PDB file of C-alpha atoms in Angstrom:
ATOM      1  CA  ALA A   1       0.000   0.000   0.000  1.00 91.00           C
ATOM      2  CA  GLY A   2       2.819   2.398   0.828  1.00 94.00           C
ATOM      3  CA  THR A   3       4.683   1.850  -2.423  1.00 95.00           C
ATOM      4  CA  TRP A   4       1.455   2.254  -4.401  1.00 95.00           C
ATOM      5  CA  PHE A   5       0.747   5.497  -2.508  1.00 96.00           C
ATOM      6  CA  PHE A   6       4.162   7.013  -3.205  1.00 96.00           C
ATOM      7  CA  PHE A   7       4.171   5.887  -6.811  1.00 96.00           C
ATOM      8  CA  ASP A   8       0.835   7.516  -7.536  1.00 96.00           C
ATOM      9  CA  VAL A   9       2.032  10.739  -5.913  1.00 96.00           C
ATOM     10  CA  LEU A  10       4.821  10.724  -8.488  1.00 95.00           C
ATOM     11  CA  PHE A  11       2.896   9.456 -11.481  1.00 95.00           C
ATOM     12  CA  TYR A  12      -0.237  11.572 -11.321  1.00 94.00           C
ATOM     13  CA  GLY A  13       1.616  14.623 -10.047  1.00 93.00           C
ATOM     14  CA  ASN A  14       4.014  14.453 -12.981  1.00 93.00           C
ATOM     15  CA  THR A  15       1.182  13.802 -15.420  1.00 88.00           C
ATOM     16  CA  LEU A  16      -0.206  17.233 -14.543  1.00 85.00           C
ATOM     17  CA  PHE A  17       3.337  18.644 -14.371  1.00 88.00           C
ATOM     18  CA  GLN A  18       4.012  17.755 -18.018  1.00 88.00           C
ATOM     19  CA  PRO A  19       2.974  21.168 -19.448  1.00 85.00           C
ATOM     20  CA  ILE A  20       5.423  22.941 -17.122  1.00 86.00           C
ATOM     21  CA  VAL A  21       8.314  20.765 -18.287  1.00 89.00           C
ATOM     22  CA  MET A  22       7.335  21.113 -21.945  1.00 86.00           C
ATOM     23  CA  GLU A  23       7.032  24.873 -21.568  1.00 84.00           C
ATOM     24  CA  ALA A  24      10.459  24.968 -19.937  1.00 84.00           C
ATOM     25  CA  ALA A  25      11.818  23.040 -22.910  1.00 80.00           C
ATOM     26  CA  PHE A  26      10.067  24.773 -25.795  1.00 76.00           C
ATOM     27  CA  GLY A  27       8.549  27.947 -24.335  1.00 72.00           C
ATOM     28  CA  GLY A  28       4.881  28.895 -24.041  1.00 62.00           C
ATOM     29  CA  SER A  29       2.352  29.341 -26.815  1.00 54.00           C
ATOM     30  CA  GLY A  30       2.116  32.660 -28.465  1.00 48.00           C
ATOM     31  CA  SER A  31      -0.826  34.910 -27.630  1.00 45.00           C
ATOM     32  CA  ASN A  32      -0.775  37.547 -30.344  1.00 47.00           C
ATOM     33  CA  ASN A  33      -3.808  36.227 -32.207  1.00 48.00           C
ATOM     34  CA  SER A  34      -7.468  36.006 -31.303  1.00 46.00           C
ATOM     35  CA  ASP A  35      -8.668  34.029 -28.341  1.00 51.00           C
ATOM     36  CA  ASN A  36     -10.013  31.231 -30.552  1.00 52.00           C
ATOM     37  CA  THR A  37      -6.715  30.901 -32.397  1.00 51.00           C
ATOM     38  CA  THR A  38      -4.791  30.929 -29.130  1.00 71.00           C
ATOM     39  CA  ASP A  39      -7.019  28.239 -27.654  1.00 71.00           C
ATOM     40  CA  MET A  40      -6.471  26.091 -30.724  1.00 76.00           C
ATOM     41  CA  GLN A  41      -2.719  26.609 -30.503  1.00 75.00           C
ATOM     42  CA  VAL A  42      -2.732  25.604 -26.855  1.00 69.00           C
ATOM     43  CA  LEU A  43      -4.765  22.486 -27.649  1.00 73.00           C
ATOM     44  CA  LYS A  44      -2.507  21.476 -30.530  1.00 78.00           C
ATOM     45  CA  LYS A  45       0.600  22.057 -28.433  1.00 75.00           C
ATOM     46  CA  ALA A  46      -0.783  20.003 -25.552  1.00 73.00           C
ATOM     47  CA  ALA A  47      -1.654  17.168 -27.940  1.00 79.00           C
ATOM     48  CA  THR A  48       1.782  17.281 -29.556  1.00 81.00           C
ATOM     49  CA  ASP A  49       3.537  17.296 -26.190  1.00 79.00           C
ATOM     50  CA  SER A  50       1.447  14.376 -24.928  1.00 82.00           C
ATOM     51  CA  LEU A  51       2.161  12.440 -28.113  1.00 87.00           C
ATOM     52  CA  ALA A  52       5.902  13.002 -27.764  1.00 87.00           C
ATOM     53  CA  LEU A  53       5.980  11.854 -24.139  1.00 89.00           C
ATOM     54  CA  GLY A  54       3.588   8.978 -24.833  1.00 90.00           C
ATOM     55  CA  ALA A  55       5.837   7.678 -27.621  1.00 93.00           C
ATOM     56  CA  ILE A  56       8.630   7.392 -25.058  1.00 94.00           C
ATOM     57  CA  ALA A  57       6.519   6.162 -22.146  1.00 94.00           C
ATOM     58  CA  LEU A  58       4.122   3.585 -23.586  1.00 94.00           C
ATOM     59  CA  PRO A  59       6.749   1.010 -24.691  1.00 96.00           C
ATOM     60  CA  GLY A  60       7.532   0.556 -21.006  1.00 95.00           C
ATOM     61  CA  TYR A  61       4.427  -1.607 -20.637  1.00 95.00           C
ATOM     62  CA  ALA A  62       5.506  -3.868 -23.500  1.00 95.00           C
ATOM     63  CA  VAL A  63       9.040  -4.249 -22.172  1.00 96.00           C
ATOM     64  CA  SER A  64       7.691  -5.102 -18.714  1.00 95.00           C
ATOM     65  CA  ALA A  65       5.316  -7.714 -20.094  1.00 93.00           C
ATOM     66  CA  PHE A  66       8.171  -9.221 -22.095  1.00 94.00           C
ATOM     67  CA  VAL A  67      10.710  -9.523 -19.267  1.00 94.00           C
ATOM     68  CA  ILE A  68       8.577 -10.398 -16.229  1.00 93.00           C
ATOM     69  CA  GLY A  69       9.086 -14.039 -15.339  1.00 91.00           C
ATOM     70  CA  LYS A  70      12.144 -14.413 -17.553  1.00 92.00           C
ATOM     71  CA  ARG A  71      15.743 -14.782 -16.464  1.00 90.00           C
ATOM     72  CA  THR A  72      18.009 -12.019 -17.747  1.00 86.00           C
ATOM     73  CA  CYS A  73      21.566 -11.250 -16.655  1.00 81.00           C
ATOM     74  CA  HIS A  74      21.385 -14.249 -14.310  1.00 85.00           C
ATOM     75  CA  VAL A  75      18.455 -12.703 -12.406  1.00 88.00           C
ATOM     76  CA  THR A  76      14.819 -13.762 -12.555  1.00 90.00           C
ATOM     77  CA  GLN A  77      12.686 -10.729 -13.366  1.00 93.00           C
ATOM     78  CA  THR A  78      10.036 -11.090 -10.672  1.00 94.00           C
ATOM     79  CA  PRO A  79       7.438  -8.312 -10.312  1.00 94.00           C
ATOM     80  CA  ARG A  80       9.196  -7.182  -7.119  1.00 95.00           C
ATOM     81  CA  PHE A  81      12.553  -6.921  -8.884  1.00 95.00           C
ATOM     82  CA  VAL A  82      11.019  -5.079 -11.838  1.00 96.00           C
ATOM     83  CA  GLN A  83       9.416  -2.611  -9.417  1.00 97.00           C
ATOM     84  CA  LEU A  84      12.762  -2.040  -7.723  1.00 97.00           C
ATOM     85  CA  GLN A  85      14.382  -1.349 -11.094  1.00 97.00           C
ATOM     86  CA  GLY A  86      11.642   1.110 -11.976  1.00 97.00           C
ATOM     87  CA  PHE A  87      12.036   3.140  -8.785  1.00 98.00           C
ATOM     88  CA  VAL A  88      15.836   3.202  -9.091  1.00 98.00           C
ATOM     89  CA  ALA A  89      15.682   4.451 -12.679  1.00 98.00           C
ATOM     90  CA  MET A  90      13.039   7.045 -11.837  1.00 98.00           C
ATOM     91  CA  GLY A  91      15.073   8.308  -8.879  1.00 97.00           C
ATOM     92  CA  LEU A  92      18.209   8.672 -10.983  1.00 98.00           C
ATOM     93  CA  LEU A  93      16.385  10.441 -13.808  1.00 97.00           C
ATOM     94  CA  TYR A  94      14.600  12.863 -11.489  1.00 97.00           C
ATOM     95  CA  THR A  95      17.944  13.621  -9.838  1.00 98.00           C
ATOM     96  CA  VAL A  96      19.522  14.412 -13.204  1.00 97.00           C
ATOM     97  CA  ILE A  97      16.618  16.657 -14.216  1.00 96.00           C
ATOM     98  CA  GLY A  98      16.565  18.493 -10.896  1.00 96.00           C
ATOM     99  CA  SER A  99      20.339  18.898 -10.702  1.00 97.00           C
ATOM    100  CA  TYR A 100      20.764  20.149 -14.270  1.00 96.00           C
ATOM    101  CA  TRP A 101      17.397  21.842 -14.801  1.00 95.00           C
ATOM    102  CA  ASP A 102      18.793  25.147 -16.117  1.00 93.00           C
ATOM    103  CA  HIS A 103      21.240  23.385 -18.439  1.00 95.00           C
ATOM    104  CA  LEU A 104      18.622  20.986 -19.774  1.00 93.00           C
ATOM    105  CA  ARG A 105      16.257  23.840 -20.564  1.00 92.00           C
ATOM    106  CA  ARG A 106      18.794  24.952 -23.156  1.00 92.00           C
ATOM    107  CA  ILE A 107      18.726  21.476 -24.751  1.00 92.00           C
ATOM    108  CA  PRO A 108      14.966  20.892 -25.199  1.00 90.00           C
ATOM    109  CA  TRP A 109      15.145  17.492 -26.895  1.00 90.00           C
ATOM    110  CA  LEU A 110      17.324  16.103 -24.103  1.00 93.00           C
ATOM    111  CA  LEU A 111      15.045  17.447 -21.378  1.00 93.00           C
ATOM    112  CA  VAL A 112      12.014  15.882 -23.067  1.00 92.00           C
ATOM    113  CA  LEU A 113      13.863  12.587 -23.574  1.00 94.00           C
ATOM    114  CA  ILE A 114      14.989  12.291 -19.947  1.00 96.00           C
ATOM    115  CA  TYR A 115      11.605  13.381 -18.625  1.00 95.00           C
ATOM    116  CA  GLY A 116       9.879  10.941 -20.967  1.00 95.00           C
ATOM    117  CA  LEU A 117      12.119   8.163 -19.671  1.00 97.00           C
ATOM    118  CA  THR A 118      10.767   8.759 -16.164  1.00 97.00           C
ATOM    119  CA  PHE A 119       7.364   7.733 -17.525  1.00 96.00           C
ATOM    120  CA  PHE A 120       8.915   4.824 -19.463  1.00 97.00           C
ATOM    121  CA  PHE A 121      10.387   3.353 -16.290  1.00 97.00           C
ATOM    122  CA  ALA A 122       7.233   4.168 -14.362  1.00 97.00           C
ATOM    123  CA  ASN A 123       5.256   2.071 -16.853  1.00 96.00           C
ATOM    124  CA  TYR A 124       7.953  -0.597 -17.002  1.00 97.00           C
ATOM    125  CA  GLY A 125       8.102  -0.852 -13.217  1.00 96.00           C
ATOM    126  CA  PRO A 126       5.578   0.219 -10.595  1.00 96.00           C
ATOM    127  CA  ASN A 127       2.753   1.230 -12.934  1.00 96.00           C
ATOM    128  CA  THR A 128       2.622  -2.425 -13.974  1.00 95.00           C
ATOM    129  CA  THR A 129       3.672  -4.216 -10.811  1.00 95.00           C
ATOM    130  CA  THR A 130       1.601  -2.344  -8.219  1.00 93.00           C
ATOM    131  CA  PHE A 131      -1.487  -3.926  -9.761  1.00 89.00           C
ATOM    132  CA  SER A 132      -0.106  -7.470  -9.713  1.00 89.00           C
ATOM    133  CA  LEU A 133       1.955  -7.600  -6.520  1.00 92.00           C
ATOM    134  CA  PRO A 134      -0.991  -7.549  -4.056  1.00 89.00           C
ATOM    135  CA  SER A 135      -2.270 -10.850  -5.441  1.00 87.00           C
ATOM    136  CA  LEU A 136       1.203 -12.337  -4.958  1.00 90.00           C
ATOM    137  CA  VAL A 137       2.160 -10.825  -1.611  1.00 91.00           C
ATOM    138  CA  TYR A 138      -1.018 -11.034   0.478  1.00 90.00           C
ATOM    139  CA  SER A 139      -2.284 -14.327   1.836  1.00 88.00           C
ATOM    140  CA  HIS A 140      -5.440 -15.804   0.401  1.00 88.00           C
ATOM    141  CA  ASP A 141      -7.581 -14.997   3.453  1.00 90.00           C
ATOM    142  CA  VAL A 142      -7.024 -11.227   3.294  1.00 91.00           C
ATOM    143  CA  ARG A 143      -6.040 -10.752  -0.334  1.00 89.00           C
ATOM    144  CA  SER A 144      -9.212  -9.053  -1.562  1.00 89.00           C
ATOM    145  CA  THR A 145      -9.460  -6.709   1.421  1.00 92.00           C
ATOM    146  CA  LEU A 146      -5.819  -5.645   1.421  1.00 91.00           C
ATOM    147  CA  ASN A 147      -5.783  -5.318  -2.355  1.00 91.00           C
ATOM    148  CA  GLY A 148      -8.595  -2.796  -1.958  1.00 93.00           C
ATOM    149  CA  VAL A 149      -6.695  -1.005   0.824  1.00 94.00           C
ATOM    150  CA  SER A 150      -3.616  -0.794  -1.400  1.00 94.00           C
ATOM    151  CA  ALA A 151      -5.630   0.551  -4.324  1.00 93.00           C
ATOM    152  CA  ALA A 152      -7.228   3.139  -2.046  1.00 95.00           C
ATOM    153  CA  ALA A 153      -3.782   4.206  -0.845  1.00 95.00           C
ATOM    154  CA  GLY A 154      -2.792   4.659  -4.465  1.00 94.00           C
ATOM    155  CA  LYS A 155      -5.812   6.858  -5.159  1.00 94.00           C
ATOM    156  CA  LEU A 156      -4.970   8.962  -2.101  1.00 96.00           C
ATOM    157  CA  GLY A 157      -1.455   9.387  -3.464  1.00 95.00           C
ATOM    158  CA  ALA A 158      -2.869  10.403  -6.842  1.00 95.00           C
ATOM    159  CA  LEU A 159      -5.026  13.045  -5.172  1.00 95.00           C
ATOM    160  CA  ILE A 160      -2.105  14.436  -3.199  1.00 96.00           C
ATOM    161  CA  GLY A 161       0.193  14.480  -6.220  1.00 94.00           C
ATOM    162  CA  ALA A 162      -2.364  16.151  -8.472  1.00 92.00           C
ATOM    163  CA  THR A 163      -3.283  18.707  -5.816  1.00 94.00           C
ATOM    164  CA  PHE A 164       0.068  19.772  -4.436  1.00 92.00           C
ATOM    165  CA  PHE A 165       2.550  19.515  -7.337  1.00 91.00           C
ATOM    166  CA  SER A 166       1.757  22.921  -8.794  1.00 88.00           C
ATOM    167  CA  PRO A 167       1.697  24.832  -5.458  1.00 93.00           C
ATOM    168  CA  VAL A 168       4.910  23.145  -4.348  1.00 93.00           C
ATOM    169  CA  SER A 169       6.516  24.023  -7.684  1.00 91.00           C
ATOM    170  CA  ASP A 170       5.532  27.666  -7.244  1.00 91.00           C
ATOM    171  CA  SER A 171       6.956  27.602  -3.729  1.00 94.00           C
ATOM    172  CA  ILE A 172      10.298  25.835  -4.130  1.00 95.00           C
ATOM    173  CA  GLY A 173      10.912  25.859  -7.893  1.00 93.00           C
ATOM    174  CA  ASP A 174      10.625  23.303 -10.679  1.00 93.00           C
ATOM    175  CA  ASP A 175      14.137  21.938 -10.166  1.00 94.00           C
ATOM    176  CA  ASN A 176      13.530  21.242  -6.490  1.00 96.00           C
ATOM    177  CA  VAL A 177      10.247  19.508  -7.316  1.00 95.00           C
ATOM    178  CA  MET A 178      12.225  17.068  -9.463  1.00 96.00           C
ATOM    179  CA  LEU A 179      14.664  16.481  -6.614  1.00 97.00           C
ATOM    180  CA  LEU A 180      11.710  15.913  -4.305  1.00 97.00           C
ATOM    181  CA  CYS A 181      10.425  13.330  -6.780  1.00 97.00           C
ATOM    182  CA  ALA A 182      13.823  11.634  -6.620  1.00 97.00           C
ATOM    183  CA  ALA A 183      13.560  11.469  -2.823  1.00 97.00           C
ATOM    184  CA  VAL A 184      10.067   9.964  -3.029  1.00 97.00           C
ATOM    185  CA  SER A 185      11.380   7.375  -5.500  1.00 97.00           C
ATOM    186  CA  VAL A 186      14.112   6.410  -3.036  1.00 97.00           C
ATOM    187  CA  ILE A 187      11.533   6.034  -0.244  1.00 97.00           C
ATOM    188  CA  ALA A 188       9.347   3.835  -2.462  1.00 97.00           C
ATOM    189  CA  PHE A 189      12.397   1.752  -3.440  1.00 97.00           C
ATOM    190  CA  ALA A 190      13.323   1.273   0.220  1.00 97.00           C
ATOM    191  CA  MET A 191       9.770   0.247   1.129  1.00 96.00           C
ATOM    192  CA  THR A 192       9.660  -2.244  -1.736  1.00 96.00           C
ATOM    193  CA  TYR A 193      13.017  -3.695  -0.748  1.00 96.00           C
ATOM    194  CA  ALA A 194      12.219  -3.932   2.953  1.00 95.00           C
ATOM    195  CA  PHE A 195       8.567  -4.913   3.043  1.00 93.00           C
ATOM    196  CA  VAL A 196       7.450  -6.426  -0.269  1.00 92.00           C
ATOM    197  CA  ARG A 197       8.105 -10.148  -0.239  1.00 90.00           C
ATOM    198  CA  ILE A 198       6.713 -12.721  -2.640  1.00 86.00           C
ATOM    199  CA  PRO A 199       6.317 -16.082  -0.861  1.00 84.00           C
ATOM    200  CA  THR A 200       8.058 -18.972  -2.544  1.00 75.00           C
ATOM    201  CA  THR A 201       4.815 -20.910  -2.229  1.00 58.00           C
ATOM    202  CA  ASN A 202       1.317 -19.517  -1.900  1.00 45.00           C
ATOM    203  CA  ASN A 203      -2.123 -20.889  -1.239  1.00 46.00           C
ATOM    204  CA  ASN A 204      -2.856 -21.337  -4.905  1.00 46.00           C
ATOM    205  CA  THR A 205       0.292 -23.407  -5.373  1.00 42.00           C
ATOM    206  CA  SER A 206      -0.473 -25.430  -2.256  1.00 38.00           C
ATOM    207  CA  THR A 207      -4.021 -25.981  -3.424  1.00 36.00           C
ATOM    208  CA  ASP A 208      -2.869 -27.101  -6.839  1.00 35.00           C
ATOM    209  CA  THR A 209      -0.313 -29.449  -5.280  1.00 33.00           C
ATOM    210  CA  GLY A 210      -2.903 -30.804  -2.884  1.00 36.00           C
ATOM    211  CA  THR A 211      -5.362 -31.379  -5.690  1.00 34.00           C
ATOM    212  CA  ALA A 212      -2.744 -33.147  -7.723  1.00 37.00           C
ATOM    213  CA  SER A 213      -1.806 -35.344  -4.755  1.00 36.00           C
ATOM    214  CA  SER A 214      -5.444 -36.234  -4.080  1.00 36.00           C
ATOM    215  CA  SER A 215      -5.895 -37.160  -7.719  1.00 35.00           C
ATOM    216  CA  ARG A 216      -2.905 -39.468  -7.582  1.00 33.00           C
ATOM    217  CA  GLU A 217      -4.232 -41.101  -4.411  1.00 35.00           C
ATOM    218  CA  LEU A 218      -7.641 -41.644  -5.994  1.00 31.00           C
ATOM    219  CA  THR A 219      -5.963 -43.118  -9.036  1.00 31.00           C
TER     220      THR A 219
END
C-alpha cells in the first residue's frame, strides 16, 4: 500500500506537471492572435507534447510484459525486482533533471527525452507491478481486502500528487520539485526492498499441489 501510494504521488503529479516541463523546454504558446486561435494553438501544443511523451513512455508496458518471469543477466525478473528497477531508474532520472534543470532547458530534446524516460520506467516498473503484486504478496484470506486497501492508498497518493505539485513548484521551484520526486522514488524503493516479499509458495500453489496429490491417491 505504501509503495502504491508514493508511486501515484509521483505518477499523477508528474502527469499534470508535463505542461510545465514542456514549456520549460520549448517555451509557451504565443498569444498575439485572437482568443479562438490561441485556444487552438494551446490544444494542438498540448496534444503534440502528450504524443511526444507517450511515444517514449508507452513502450515501457511492453518491455515489462516481455521480461517479467524471464531470467536475464542471471536474475529472474520477478514483479518485485522489476518494481525495484523502476524506482531506481526514476530516482536517478529525477535527480539528473533536478540537478541540471537550467542546463537541460537549453537542450529541449534532451530534457524531453529524460523526462519521458521517467514515464517509461514508471510504466515498465511500478505502474505495472503495483497492480499485480498484491495478489502475490497477500495471503489468500485477506487478499481481496488488502488489495482494496492498497488501491485506495494509491488513489490517495494520486489526489495528493495532483493537488500539491503545482503549489509546491511555485513555492520551491521546478528543479527542487524534481529532486523531491527523486527522494520519493528512493523512499518507495526502500519500502519495496524492505517490506514487499513474494512467498516462494502460496495458497494457490499449495491448493494445486494438494489437488494433484489427491488425484494421484484416488488413481
